[in-house]
PDB file of C-alpha atoms in Angstrom:
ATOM      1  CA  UNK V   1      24.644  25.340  18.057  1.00 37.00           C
ATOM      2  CA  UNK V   2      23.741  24.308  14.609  1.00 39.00           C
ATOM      3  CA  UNK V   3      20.720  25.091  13.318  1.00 38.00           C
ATOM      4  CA  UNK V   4      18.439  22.194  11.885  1.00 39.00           C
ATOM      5  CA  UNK V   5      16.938  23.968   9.253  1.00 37.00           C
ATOM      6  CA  UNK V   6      20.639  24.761   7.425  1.00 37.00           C
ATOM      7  CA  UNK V   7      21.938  21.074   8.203  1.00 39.00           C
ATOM      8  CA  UNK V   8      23.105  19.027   4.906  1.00 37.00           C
ATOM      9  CA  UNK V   9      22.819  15.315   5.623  1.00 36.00           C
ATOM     10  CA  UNK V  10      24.855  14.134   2.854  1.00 37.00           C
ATOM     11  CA  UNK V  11      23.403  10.426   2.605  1.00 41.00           C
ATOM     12  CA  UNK V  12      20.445   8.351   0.730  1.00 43.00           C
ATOM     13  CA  UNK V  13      18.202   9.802   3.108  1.00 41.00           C
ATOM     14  CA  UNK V  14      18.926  13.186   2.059  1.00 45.00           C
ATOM     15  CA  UNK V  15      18.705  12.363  -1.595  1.00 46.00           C
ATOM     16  CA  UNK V  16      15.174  10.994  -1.023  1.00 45.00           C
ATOM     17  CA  UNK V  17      14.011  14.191   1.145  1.00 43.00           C
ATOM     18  CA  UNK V  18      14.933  15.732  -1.943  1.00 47.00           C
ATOM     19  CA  UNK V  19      12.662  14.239  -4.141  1.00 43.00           C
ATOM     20  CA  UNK V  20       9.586  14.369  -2.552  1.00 43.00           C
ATOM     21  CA  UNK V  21       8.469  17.207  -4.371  1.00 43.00           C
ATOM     22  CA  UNK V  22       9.152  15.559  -7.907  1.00 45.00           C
ATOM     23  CA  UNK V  23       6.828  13.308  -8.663  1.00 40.00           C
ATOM     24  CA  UNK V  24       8.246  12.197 -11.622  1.00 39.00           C
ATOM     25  CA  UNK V  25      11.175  10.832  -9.957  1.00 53.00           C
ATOM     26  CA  UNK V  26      11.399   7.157  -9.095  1.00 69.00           C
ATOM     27  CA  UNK V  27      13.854   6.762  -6.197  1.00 70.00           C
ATOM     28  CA  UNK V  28      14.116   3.188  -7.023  1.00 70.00           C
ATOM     29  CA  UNK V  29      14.802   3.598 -10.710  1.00 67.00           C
ATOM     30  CA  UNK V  30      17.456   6.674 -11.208  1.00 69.00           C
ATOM     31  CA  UNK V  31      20.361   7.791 -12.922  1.00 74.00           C
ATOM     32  CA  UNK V  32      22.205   6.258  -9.799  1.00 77.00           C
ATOM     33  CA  UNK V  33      20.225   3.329  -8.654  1.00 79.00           C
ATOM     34  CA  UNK V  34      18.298   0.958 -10.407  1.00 84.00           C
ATOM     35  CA  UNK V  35      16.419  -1.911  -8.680  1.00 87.00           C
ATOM     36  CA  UNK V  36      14.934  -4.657 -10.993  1.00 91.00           C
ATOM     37  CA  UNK V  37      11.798  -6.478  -9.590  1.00 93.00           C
ATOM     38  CA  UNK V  38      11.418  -8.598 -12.758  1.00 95.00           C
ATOM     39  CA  UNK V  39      12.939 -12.086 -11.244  1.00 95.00           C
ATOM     40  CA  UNK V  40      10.315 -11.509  -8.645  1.00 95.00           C
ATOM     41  CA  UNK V  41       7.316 -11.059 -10.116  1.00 96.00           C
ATOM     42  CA  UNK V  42       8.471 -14.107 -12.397  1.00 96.00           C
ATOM     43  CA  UNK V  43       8.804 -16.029  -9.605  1.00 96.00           C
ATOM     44  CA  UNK V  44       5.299 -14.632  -8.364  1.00 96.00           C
ATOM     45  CA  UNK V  45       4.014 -16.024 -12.043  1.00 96.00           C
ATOM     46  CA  UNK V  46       5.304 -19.436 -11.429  1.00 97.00           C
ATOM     47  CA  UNK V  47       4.396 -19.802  -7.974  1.00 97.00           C
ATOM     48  CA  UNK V  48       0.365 -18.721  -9.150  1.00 96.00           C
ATOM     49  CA  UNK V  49       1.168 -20.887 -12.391  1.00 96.00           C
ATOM     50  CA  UNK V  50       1.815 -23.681 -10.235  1.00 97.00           C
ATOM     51  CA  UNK V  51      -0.975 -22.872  -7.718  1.00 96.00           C
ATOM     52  CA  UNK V  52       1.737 -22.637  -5.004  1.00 96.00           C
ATOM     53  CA  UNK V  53       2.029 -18.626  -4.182  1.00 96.00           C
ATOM     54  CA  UNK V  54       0.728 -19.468  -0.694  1.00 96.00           C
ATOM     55  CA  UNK V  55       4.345 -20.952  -0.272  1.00 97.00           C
ATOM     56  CA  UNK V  56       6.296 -18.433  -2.172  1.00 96.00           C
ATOM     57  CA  UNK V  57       4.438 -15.518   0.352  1.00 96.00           C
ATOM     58  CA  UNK V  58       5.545 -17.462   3.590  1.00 95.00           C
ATOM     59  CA  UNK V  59       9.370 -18.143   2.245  1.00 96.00           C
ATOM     60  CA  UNK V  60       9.657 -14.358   1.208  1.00 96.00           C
ATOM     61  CA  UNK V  61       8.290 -13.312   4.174  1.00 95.00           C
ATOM     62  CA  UNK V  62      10.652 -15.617   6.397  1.00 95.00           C
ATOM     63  CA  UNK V  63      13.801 -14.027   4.348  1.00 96.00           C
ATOM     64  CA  UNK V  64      12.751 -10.494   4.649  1.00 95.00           C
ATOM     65  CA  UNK V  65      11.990 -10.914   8.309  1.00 94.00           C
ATOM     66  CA  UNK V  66      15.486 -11.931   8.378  1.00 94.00           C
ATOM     67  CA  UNK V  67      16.806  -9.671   6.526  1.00 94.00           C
ATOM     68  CA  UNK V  68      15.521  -6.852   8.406  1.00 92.00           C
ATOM     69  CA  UNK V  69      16.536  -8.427  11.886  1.00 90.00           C
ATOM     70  CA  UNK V  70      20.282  -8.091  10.083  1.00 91.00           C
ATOM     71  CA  UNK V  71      20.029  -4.343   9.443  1.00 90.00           C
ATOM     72  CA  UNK V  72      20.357  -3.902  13.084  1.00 88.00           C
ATOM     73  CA  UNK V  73      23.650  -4.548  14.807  1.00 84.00           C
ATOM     74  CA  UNK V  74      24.304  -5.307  18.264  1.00 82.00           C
ATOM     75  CA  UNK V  75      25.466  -3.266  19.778  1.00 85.00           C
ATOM     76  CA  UNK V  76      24.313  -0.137  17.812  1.00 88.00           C
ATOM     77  CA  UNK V  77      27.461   2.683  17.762  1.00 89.00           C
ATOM     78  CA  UNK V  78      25.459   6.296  17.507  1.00 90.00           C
ATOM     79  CA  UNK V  79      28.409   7.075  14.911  1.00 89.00           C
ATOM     80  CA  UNK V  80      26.716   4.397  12.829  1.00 90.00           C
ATOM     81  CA  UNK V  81      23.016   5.865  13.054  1.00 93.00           C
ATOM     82  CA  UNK V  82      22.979   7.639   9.864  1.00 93.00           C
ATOM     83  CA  UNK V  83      23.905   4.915   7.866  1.00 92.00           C
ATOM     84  CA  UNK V  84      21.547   2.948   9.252  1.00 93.00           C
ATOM     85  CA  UNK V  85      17.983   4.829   9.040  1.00 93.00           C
ATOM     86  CA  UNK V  86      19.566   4.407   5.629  1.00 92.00           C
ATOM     87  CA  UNK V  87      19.448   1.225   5.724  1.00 92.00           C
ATOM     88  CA  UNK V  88      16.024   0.590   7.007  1.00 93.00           C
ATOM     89  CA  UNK V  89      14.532   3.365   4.538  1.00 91.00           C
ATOM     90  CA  UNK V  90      16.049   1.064   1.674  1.00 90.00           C
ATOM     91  CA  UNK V  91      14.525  -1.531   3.299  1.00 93.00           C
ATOM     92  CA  UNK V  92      10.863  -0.202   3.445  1.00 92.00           C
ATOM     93  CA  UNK V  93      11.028   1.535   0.396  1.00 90.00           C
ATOM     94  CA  UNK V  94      11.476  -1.492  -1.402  1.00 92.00           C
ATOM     95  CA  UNK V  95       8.514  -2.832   0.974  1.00 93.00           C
ATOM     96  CA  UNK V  96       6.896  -0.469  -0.340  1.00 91.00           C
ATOM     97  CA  UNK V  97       6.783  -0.595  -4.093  1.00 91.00           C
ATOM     98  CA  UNK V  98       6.471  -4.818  -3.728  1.00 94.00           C
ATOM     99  CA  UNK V  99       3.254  -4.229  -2.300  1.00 93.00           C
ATOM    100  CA  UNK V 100       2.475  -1.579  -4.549  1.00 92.00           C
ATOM    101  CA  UNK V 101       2.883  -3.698  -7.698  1.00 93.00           C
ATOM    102  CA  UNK V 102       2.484  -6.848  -6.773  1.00 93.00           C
ATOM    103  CA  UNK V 103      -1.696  -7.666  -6.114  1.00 85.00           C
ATOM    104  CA  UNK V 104      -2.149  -9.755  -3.105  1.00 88.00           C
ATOM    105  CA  UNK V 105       1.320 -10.856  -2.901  1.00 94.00           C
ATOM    106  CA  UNK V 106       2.462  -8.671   0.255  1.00 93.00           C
ATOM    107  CA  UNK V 107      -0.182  -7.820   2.907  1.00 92.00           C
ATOM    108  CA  UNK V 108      -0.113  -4.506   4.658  1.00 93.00           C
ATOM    109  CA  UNK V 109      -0.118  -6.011   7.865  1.00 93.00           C
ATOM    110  CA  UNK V 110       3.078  -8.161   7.274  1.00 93.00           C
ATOM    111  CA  UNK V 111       4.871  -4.834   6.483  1.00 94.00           C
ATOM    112  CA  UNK V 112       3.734  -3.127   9.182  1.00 93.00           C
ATOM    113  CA  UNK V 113       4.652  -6.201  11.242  1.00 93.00           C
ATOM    114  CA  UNK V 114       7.930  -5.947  10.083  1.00 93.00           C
ATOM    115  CA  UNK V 115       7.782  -2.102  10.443  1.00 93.00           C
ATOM    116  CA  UNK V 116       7.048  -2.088  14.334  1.00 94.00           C
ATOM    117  CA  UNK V 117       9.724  -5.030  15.294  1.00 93.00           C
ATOM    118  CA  UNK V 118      12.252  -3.118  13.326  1.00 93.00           C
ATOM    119  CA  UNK V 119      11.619   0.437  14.962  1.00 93.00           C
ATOM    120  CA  UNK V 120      10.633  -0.840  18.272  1.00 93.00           C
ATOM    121  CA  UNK V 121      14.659  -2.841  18.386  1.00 93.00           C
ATOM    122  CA  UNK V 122      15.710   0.922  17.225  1.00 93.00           C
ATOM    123  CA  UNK V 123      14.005   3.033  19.571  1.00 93.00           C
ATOM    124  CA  UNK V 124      15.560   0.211  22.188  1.00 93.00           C
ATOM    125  CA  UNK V 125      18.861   0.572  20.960  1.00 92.00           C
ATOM    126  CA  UNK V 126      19.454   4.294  20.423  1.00 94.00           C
ATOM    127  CA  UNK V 127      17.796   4.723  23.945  1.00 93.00           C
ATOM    128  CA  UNK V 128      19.966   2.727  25.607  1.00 92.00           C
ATOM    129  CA  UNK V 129      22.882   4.304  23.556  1.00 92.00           C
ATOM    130  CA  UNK V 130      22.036   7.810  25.039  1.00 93.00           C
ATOM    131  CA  UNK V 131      21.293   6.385  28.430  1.00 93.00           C
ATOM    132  CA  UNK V 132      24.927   6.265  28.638  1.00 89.00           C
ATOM    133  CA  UNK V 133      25.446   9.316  26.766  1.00 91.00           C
ATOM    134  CA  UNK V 134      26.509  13.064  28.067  1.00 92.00           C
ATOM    135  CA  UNK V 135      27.884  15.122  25.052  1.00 92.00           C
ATOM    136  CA  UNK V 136      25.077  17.313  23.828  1.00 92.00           C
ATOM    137  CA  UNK V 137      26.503  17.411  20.468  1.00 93.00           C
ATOM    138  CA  UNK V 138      25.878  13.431  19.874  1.00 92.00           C
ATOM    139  CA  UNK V 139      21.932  14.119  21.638  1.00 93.00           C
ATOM    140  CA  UNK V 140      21.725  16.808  18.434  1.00 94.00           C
ATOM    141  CA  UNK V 141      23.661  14.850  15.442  1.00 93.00           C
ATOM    142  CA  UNK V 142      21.053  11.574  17.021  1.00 94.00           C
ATOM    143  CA  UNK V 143      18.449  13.941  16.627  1.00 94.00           C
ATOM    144  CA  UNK V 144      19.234  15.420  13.519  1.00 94.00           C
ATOM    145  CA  UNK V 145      19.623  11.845  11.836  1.00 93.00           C
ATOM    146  CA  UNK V 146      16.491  10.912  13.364  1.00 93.00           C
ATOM    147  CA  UNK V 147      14.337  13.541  11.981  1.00 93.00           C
ATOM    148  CA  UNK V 148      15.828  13.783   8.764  1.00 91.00           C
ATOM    149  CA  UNK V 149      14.595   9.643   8.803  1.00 90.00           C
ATOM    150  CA  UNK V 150      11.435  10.413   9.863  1.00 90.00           C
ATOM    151  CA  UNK V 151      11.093  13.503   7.509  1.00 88.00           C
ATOM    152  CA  UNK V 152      12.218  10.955   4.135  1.00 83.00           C
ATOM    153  CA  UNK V 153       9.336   8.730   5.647  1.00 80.00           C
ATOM    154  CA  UNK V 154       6.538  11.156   5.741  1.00 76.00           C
TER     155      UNK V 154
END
C-alpha cells in the first residue's frame, strides 16, 4: 500500500500545494499561466459608468453558475477525478481573486452559493461512483485525489 505522505500528484493541484508556502508567487500570473482580468474590470468600469453594474453582476453571475454546472459531467468516471478537482480549483481560484479585486462586484455569498451546489453534485457523484465500487486501490487513488484537493484549498 502506498503511502500518502510519498505520493506525487503530478497535476495543477499539485503545482498549487506547492506554492503555498511562497507568498510571492501568484498562481494566476506565472511563468506558465497567465490570466488577464483587464477586459473585466473594463467592463465593470462601463457598467458603473453607465450606472448599470446591477445588470452586469446578475449576467456574470448567470454565466458562471453555468459554467460551473459544466465542470461536472454526468456520469462522473473516478479515472476522471483528478482532472476534475482541477477543474473546480481553477474555477474557485479565479472566484477568488474576482472578489478579491473587484469592490462590491462579487458577493461572498454568491461564491459560496456556487461553492456548495458544486461540491454537494461532487460529493453525490463520487459517492455513488464508489457505491458501485470494490477495488481498494480506486477507494485510495479517490482518496488520495480528494485530499490532495482539499489540501490545495486550505
Amino acid at each position: 500500500m502506498r503511502k500518502l505522505s510519498v505520493c506525487y500528484y503530478s497535476c495543477l493541484i499539485q503545482g498549487v500545494a506547492d506554492l503555498r508556502g511562497r507568498a510571492a508567487d501568484n498562481v494566476l500570473d506565472n511563468a506558465q499561466l497567465k490570466i488577464d482580468f483587464k477586459p473585466l474590470y473594463q467592463c465593470i468600469h462601463i457598467y458603473t459608468s453607465l450606472d448599470s453594474l446591477e445588470e452586469l453582476q446578475r449576467s456574470y453571475q448567470a454565466d458562471r453558475k453555468a459554467q460551473s454546472d459544466l465542470i461536472l459531467p454526468s456520469p462522473l468516471s473516478l479515472g476522471n477525478l483528478p482532472t476534475l478537482v482541477q477543474e473546480i480549483t481553477g474555477f474557485f481560484l479565479i472566484e477568488r481573486e474576482v472578489l478579491r479585486t473587484t469592490r462590491n462586484f462579487r458577493s461572498e455569498r454568491d461564491i459560496d452559493e456556487l461553492w456548495e451546489s458544486s461540491i454537494g453534485r461532487l460529493t453525490q457523484m463520487v459517492g455513488q461512483c464508489l457505491d458501485k465500487e470494490t477495488d481498494p486501490e480506486v477507494f485510495l487513488s479517490v482518496k488520495e485525489c480528494l485530499l490532495a484537493f482539499i489540501m490545495t484549498l486550505e
